[in-house]
Tab-separated table of C-alpha atoms in Angstrom:
chain	number	residue	atom	x	y	z
A	1	MET	CA	85.446	110.802	146.229
A	2	ILE	CA	82.167	108.753	146.837
A	3	ALA	CA	80.937	107.905	142.549
A	4	THR	CA	77.095	108.466	141.973
A	5	GLU	CA	74.310	107.372	139.711
A	6	PHE	CA	72.798	109.985	137.285
A	7	THR	CA	69.310	109.721	138.133
A	8	PRO	CA	67.680	112.086	135.580
A	9	LEU	CA	63.928	110.976	136.108
A	10	THR	CA	63.997	110.718	140.177
A	11	SER	CA	65.993	113.868	140.361
A	12	LEU	CA	63.568	115.553	138.031
A	13	VAL	CA	60.896	114.712	140.484
A	14	GLY	CA	62.519	115.702	143.439
A	15	GLY	CA	62.752	119.227	141.694
A	16	ALA	CA	58.879	118.994	141.187
A	17	LEU	CA	58.138	118.359	144.200
A	18	ILE	CA	60.420	121.149	145.644
A	19	GLY	CA	58.240	123.923	142.711
A	20	LEU	CA	55.208	122.467	143.925
A	21	ALA	CA	56.087	123.347	147.537
A	22	THR	CA	57.411	126.493	146.469
A	23	VAL	CA	54.546	127.990	144.730
A	24	GLY	CA	52.172	126.710	147.844
A	25	ALA	CA	53.828	128.872	149.770
A	26	MET	CA	53.426	131.238	147.196
A	27	LEU	CA	49.858	129.984	147.081
A	28	ALA	CA	48.820	130.308	151.390
A	29	LEU	CA	51.282	132.229	153.331
A	30	GLY	CA	51.879	134.793	149.977
A	31	ARG	CA	55.792	133.878	150.833
A	32	ILE	CA	59.173	133.288	149.084
A	33	MET	CA	60.277	129.859	150.029
A	34	GLY	CA	64.159	130.479	150.664
A	35	ALA	CA	65.449	128.048	153.178
A	36	THR	CA	67.456	130.804	154.407
A	37	GLY	CA	64.717	132.672	154.865
A	38	ILE	CA	62.801	130.713	156.351
A	39	LEU	CA	65.725	129.592	158.889
A	40	SER	CA	66.793	132.810	159.629
A	41	GLY	CA	62.737	134.254	161.028
A	42	ALA	CA	62.863	131.538	162.911
A	43	VAL	CA	66.018	131.234	164.915
A	44	LEU	CA	65.029	135.249	165.816
A	45	PRO	CA	61.345	136.010	165.561
A	46	THR	CA	59.874	138.743	165.594
A	47	SER	CA	55.829	137.835	166.927
A	48	TRP	CA	54.094	134.544	167.441
A	49	ARG	CA	52.301	135.024	163.716
A	50	ASP	CA	55.207	134.777	161.913
A	51	TRP	CA	57.243	132.722	163.600
A	52	SER	CA	54.934	129.437	164.127
A	53	TRP	CA	54.407	129.203	160.512
A	54	ARG	CA	57.824	128.873	159.799
A	55	ALA	CA	58.240	126.342	162.591
A	56	ALA	CA	55.595	124.477	161.195
A	57	MET	CA	57.071	124.303	157.793
A	58	LEU	CA	61.081	123.012	159.379
A	59	LEU	CA	58.734	120.722	161.522
A	60	GLY	CA	57.425	119.327	158.061
A	61	MET	CA	60.750	119.295	156.011
A	62	ALA	CA	62.353	117.463	158.720
A	63	VAL	CA	59.634	114.203	158.969
A	64	GLY	CA	60.246	114.668	154.891
A	65	PRO	CA	62.993	111.336	155.427
A	66	ALA	CA	60.747	109.754	156.965
A	67	ALA	CA	57.682	110.024	155.008
A	68	TYR	CA	60.750	109.038	151.931
A	69	LEU	CA	60.811	106.130	154.259
A	70	ALA	CA	57.484	104.851	154.796
A	71	VAL	CA	56.909	104.792	151.330
A	72	THR	CA	60.058	103.213	149.734
A	73	GLY	CA	60.951	100.960	152.723
A	74	GLN	CA	64.718	102.332	153.198
A	75	TRP	CA	65.582	106.122	154.347
A	76	PRO	CA	67.487	108.034	151.481
A	77	ALA	CA	70.152	107.978	150.394
A	78	ILE	CA	72.913	110.433	152.351
A	79	SER	CA	76.340	109.874	152.112
A	80	ILE	CA	78.881	112.787	153.207
A	81	PRO	CA	82.617	112.097	152.155
A	82	ILE	CA	83.620	115.239	153.875
A	83	SER	CA	85.702	115.286	157.288
A	84	ARG	CA	83.486	116.839	159.956
A	85	GLU	CA	85.725	119.610	160.900
A	86	MET	CA	84.750	120.432	156.776
A	87	ILE	CA	81.761	120.101	157.573
A	88	VAL	CA	81.380	123.220	160.233
A	89	VAL	CA	83.735	125.760	158.515
A	90	GLY	CA	81.786	124.517	154.856
A	91	GLY	CA	78.425	125.259	157.371
A	92	PHE	CA	79.830	128.261	159.124
A	93	VAL	CA	80.478	129.474	155.451
A	94	VAL	CA	77.475	129.103	153.909
A	95	GLY	CA	75.816	130.754	157.069
A	96	VAL	CA	78.163	134.117	156.301
A	97	GLY	CA	77.449	133.833	152.697
A	98	VAL	CA	73.382	133.643	152.168
A	99	THR	CA	73.330	136.271	154.871
A	100	LEU	CA	75.111	138.562	153.201
A	101	GLY	CA	74.171	137.938	149.744
A	102	GLY	CA	69.885	137.474	150.548
A	103	GLY	CA	68.997	133.572	150.081
A	104	CYS	CA	70.396	130.268	148.703
A	105	THR	CA	69.852	127.697	146.364
A	106	SER	CA	65.878	127.468	146.966
A	107	GLY	CA	65.300	131.674	147.048
A	108	HIS	CA	67.924	132.290	144.419
A	109	GLY	CA	67.839	129.730	142.758
A	110	VAL	CA	64.473	128.554	143.024
A	111	CYS	CA	61.943	131.397	143.746
A	112	GLY	CA	64.491	134.052	142.436
A	113	LEU	CA	64.900	132.973	138.963
A	114	ALA	CA	60.821	132.058	138.429
A	115	ARG	CA	60.660	135.476	139.467
A	116	ILE	CA	63.373	136.858	137.116
A	117	ALA	CA	64.515	138.593	140.035
A	118	ARG	CA	67.554	140.680	139.328
A	119	ARG	CA	69.871	139.880	141.878
A	120	SER	CA	69.103	136.505	141.898
A	121	LEU	CA	70.086	136.181	138.333
A	122	ILE	CA	73.378	137.770	140.004
A	123	ALA	CA	73.657	135.676	142.336
A	124	VAL	CA	72.690	132.256	141.480
A	125	PRO	CA	75.506	131.561	138.607
A	126	VAL	CA	78.306	133.521	141.066
A	127	PHE	CA	77.651	130.891	143.906
A	128	MET	CA	77.166	127.860	140.993
A	129	LEU	CA	80.685	129.240	139.886
A	130	GLY	CA	82.186	129.518	143.561
A	131	ALA	CA	80.964	125.882	144.237
A	132	ALA	CA	82.332	124.551	141.595
A	133	ALA	CA	86.372	126.274	142.198
A	134	SER	CA	85.603	125.075	145.670
A	135	VAL	CA	85.096	121.650	144.362
A	136	PHE	CA	88.235	121.993	142.052
A	137	VAL	CA	91.113	123.364	144.606
A	138	ILE	CA	89.777	121.169	147.294
A	139	ARG	CA	90.051	118.183	144.385
A	140	HIS	CA	91.878	118.299	141.918
A	141	VAL	CA	94.538	121.114	143.182
A	142	VAL	CA	94.449	120.233	147.433
A	143	GLY	CA	93.446	116.810	147.257
A	144	GLY	CA	95.249	115.956	143.925
B	1	MET	CA	44.790	125.983	158.935
B	2	ARG	CA	47.724	128.451	158.088
B	3	LEU	CA	50.117	125.663	160.204
B	4	ALA	CA	48.968	122.896	159.205
B	5	ALA	CA	49.566	124.189	155.439
B	6	SER	CA	52.908	125.104	156.109
B	7	PHE	CA	53.915	121.877	157.825
B	8	LEU	CA	52.415	119.486	154.359
B	9	ILE	CA	53.990	122.848	152.397
B	10	GLY	CA	57.602	121.693	154.668
B	11	LEU	CA	56.665	117.982	154.223
B	12	VAL	CA	56.468	117.984	150.267
B	13	PHE	CA	59.879	120.403	150.049
B	14	GLY	CA	61.740	118.162	152.468
B	15	VAL	CA	60.398	114.561	150.637
B	16	GLY	CA	61.525	116.734	147.229
B	17	ILE	CA	64.586	117.642	148.686
B	18	VAL	CA	65.655	113.688	149.816
B	19	ILE	CA	64.067	112.477	146.494
B	20	SER	CA	66.068	114.662	144.337
B	21	GLY	CA	69.800	114.023	145.176
B	22	MET	CA	69.667	117.742	147.065
B	23	ALA	CA	70.020	116.552	150.259
B	24	ASN	CA	73.329	114.512	149.253
B	25	PRO	CA	76.187	115.628	149.488
B	26	ALA	CA	78.445	113.090	147.571
B	27	LYS	CA	75.650	113.869	144.628
B	28	VAL	CA	75.994	117.655	145.175
B	29	LEU	CA	79.837	117.411	145.373
B	30	ASN	CA	80.131	114.974	142.228
B	31	PHE	CA	77.650	117.903	140.126
B	32	PHE	CA	79.799	120.433	140.672
B	33	ASP	CA	83.139	117.634	139.764
B	34	VAL	CA	82.845	119.108	135.879
B	35	ALA	CA	87.035	117.831	135.802
B	36	GLY	CA	86.437	114.699	137.984
B	37	ALA	CA	83.338	112.305	139.089
B	38	TRP	CA	79.974	114.728	137.747
B	39	ASP	CA	76.705	113.348	138.229
B	40	PRO	CA	74.548	115.892	136.109
B	41	SER	CA	71.604	115.079	137.815
B	42	LEU	CA	71.395	118.127	140.059
B	43	ILE	CA	70.366	120.495	136.603
B	44	PHE	CA	66.831	118.263	136.090
B	45	VAL	CA	66.314	119.017	139.963
B	46	MET	CA	65.972	122.080	138.793
B	47	GLY	CA	64.770	122.106	136.063
B	48	GLY	CA	61.916	120.563	138.036
B	49	ALA	CA	61.918	122.591	140.314
B	50	LEU	CA	61.543	125.946	137.937
B	51	GLY	CA	59.349	124.987	135.300
B	52	VAL	CA	56.924	124.304	137.885
B	53	THR	CA	57.380	127.505	140.385
B	54	PHE	CA	57.083	129.430	137.172
B	55	ILE	CA	53.744	128.499	135.788
B	56	GLY	CA	52.804	127.987	139.630
B	57	TYR	CA	53.571	131.492	140.589
B	58	ARG	CA	52.093	133.470	137.290
B	59	LEU	CA	48.890	131.301	138.152
B	60	VAL	CA	48.980	132.482	142.273
B	61	TRP	CA	49.557	135.401	141.417
B	62	ARG	CA	45.756	136.507	139.394
B	63	ARG	CA	44.720	136.320	142.899
B	64	ARG	CA	44.302	139.315	145.174
B	65	ALA	CA	45.873	137.820	148.343
B	66	PRO	CA	46.784	134.502	149.848
B	67	LEU	CA	45.009	131.975	151.793
B	68	PHE	CA	46.530	133.072	155.591
B	69	ASP	CA	47.380	136.301	154.824
B	70	SER	CA	45.911	139.941	153.537
B	71	GLN	CA	49.392	140.380	151.068
B	72	PHE	CA	51.947	139.091	149.267
B	73	HIS	CA	55.412	139.030	150.340
B	74	ILE	CA	57.535	139.967	147.602
B	75	PRO	CA	61.134	141.153	147.920
B	76	ALA	CA	61.095	144.647	146.558
B	77	ARG	CA	64.673	144.941	145.917
B	78	SER	CA	66.769	144.659	142.405
B	79	ASP	CA	69.920	146.408	143.003
B	80	VAL	CA	73.139	144.717	142.949
B	81	ASP	CA	75.709	145.160	145.390
B	82	LEU	CA	79.004	144.245	146.849
B	83	ARG	CA	77.821	142.329	149.400
B	84	LEU	CA	75.286	140.167	147.377
B	85	ILE	CA	77.882	139.529	145.591
B	86	GLY	CA	81.053	138.352	147.464
B	87	GLY	CA	77.969	137.016	149.378
B	88	SER	CA	76.659	134.356	147.151
B	89	ALA	CA	80.411	134.003	145.858
B	90	LEU	CA	81.539	132.817	149.753
B	91	PHE	CA	77.724	130.432	150.336
B	92	GLY	CA	78.993	128.932	146.914
B	93	VAL	CA	82.528	128.499	148.140
B	94	GLY	CA	80.987	126.862	151.416
B	95	TRP	CA	78.417	124.779	149.627
B	96	GLY	CA	81.482	123.429	147.153
B	97	ILE	CA	83.409	122.321	150.572
B	98	ALA	CA	80.595	120.574	153.294
B	99	GLY	CA	77.757	119.644	150.322
B	100	PHE	CA	75.353	121.186	152.141
B	101	CYS	CA	73.130	123.739	150.853
B	102	PRO	CA	70.641	125.456	153.518
B	103	GLY	CA	67.207	123.884	152.047
B	104	GLY	CA	68.979	120.627	151.889
B	105	ALA	CA	70.078	119.857	155.374
B	106	LEU	CA	66.983	121.034	156.823
B	107	PRO	CA	65.060	119.055	155.836
B	108	ALA	CA	68.815	115.832	156.568
B	109	LEU	CA	68.284	116.630	159.935
B	110	GLY	CA	65.265	114.461	159.583
B	111	THR	CA	67.541	110.903	159.327
B	112	GLY	CA	69.228	111.960	162.824
B	113	ILE	CA	72.679	112.134	161.660
B	114	ALA	CA	75.772	113.500	163.313
B	115	ASP	CA	76.554	115.475	160.240
B	116	VAL	CA	73.438	117.316	159.035
B	117	PHE	CA	73.353	118.948	163.031
B	118	TRP	CA	77.200	119.716	163.106
B	119	PHE	CA	76.264	121.759	159.573
B	120	VAL	CA	73.111	123.283	160.529
B	121	GLY	CA	74.865	124.566	164.203
B	122	ALA	CA	77.757	125.820	162.223
B	123	LEU	CA	74.820	127.361	159.706
B	124	ILE	CA	73.315	129.133	162.221
B	125	ALA	CA	76.331	130.518	163.858
B	126	GLY	CA	77.157	131.713	161.143
B	127	MET	CA	74.069	133.110	160.112
B	128	LEU	CA	73.993	134.935	163.660
B	129	SER	CA	77.451	136.432	163.652
B	130	THR	CA	77.621	138.117	160.825
B	131	ARG	CA	74.034	139.688	161.742
B	132	ALA	CA	75.533	140.780	164.511
B	133	VAL	CA	78.595	142.177	162.964
B	134	ILE	CA	75.843	144.105	159.960
B	135	THR	CA	73.889	145.095	162.860
B	136	PHE	CA	76.595	146.621	165.149
B	137	ALA	CA	79.175	147.722	163.300
B	138	PRO	CA	77.873	151.025	161.639
B	139	ILE	CA	76.866	151.539	165.006
B	140	ARG	CA	80.240	151.299	166.488
B	141	THR	CA	81.774	153.607	163.620
B	142	ALA	CA	78.862	155.818	164.552
B	143	LEU	CA	79.886	155.830	168.146
B	144	GLN	CA	83.429	156.254	167.418
B	145	LYS	CA	83.217	159.446	165.221
């Protein structure tokens, strides 16, 4: 377990930028900015027109850390206190879950809640509780 | 223009994600660890993102159409089924195991850290195999009848 610093201001600014991008996607493309939907449409393309904006957006996302480096002079802090096996297991479970549930933190959590969508009002508390339960079991039941 | 705008939107999202801490599994897992090393920062990420989106969406929807499309593409479903609840629960469990959600991991690919590529590879494998089951299971059932 790695202790992390409480960062209300930078987290608020980061969140506002996420919101800005989300509004931008609606303004420019009329699309929901959900990472699950954007990725799955990029992996299983239906047409060039639909694939190209997803690919451009994913490319932009991946440039994010380098842009952060250019401005601040350091790479963003990413510490992974988990084994590679757990990363792969977790990744697969997330992939199954977001496909069945039709969205993740960005799609349901930001776009869906902002739309006051009924499905998102259910999905968000369910996945938040799921994550809290998962962390509790791993850290305090199994690991404790 | 459309693709340049898409790239820029992705970039703003990616920068927001890395500033906010959503791409940092240590921070994400501590957010969920209320009984341990609790770090409530991510509440502020959600607050900032939701506040801007809530107001911004309503301003954008005054338009008849988006800039580069003839219509808005907004999910129409409102039914709550077991698939939504079970899928969301599974997503939460996986998020708690790995510390990455899809929106946190995709920008983090740009750091070149190998674990992020393993996560995204597993994520895509989970997505595709679920899609395959959803698509082919009903066909198989129908053929067996």
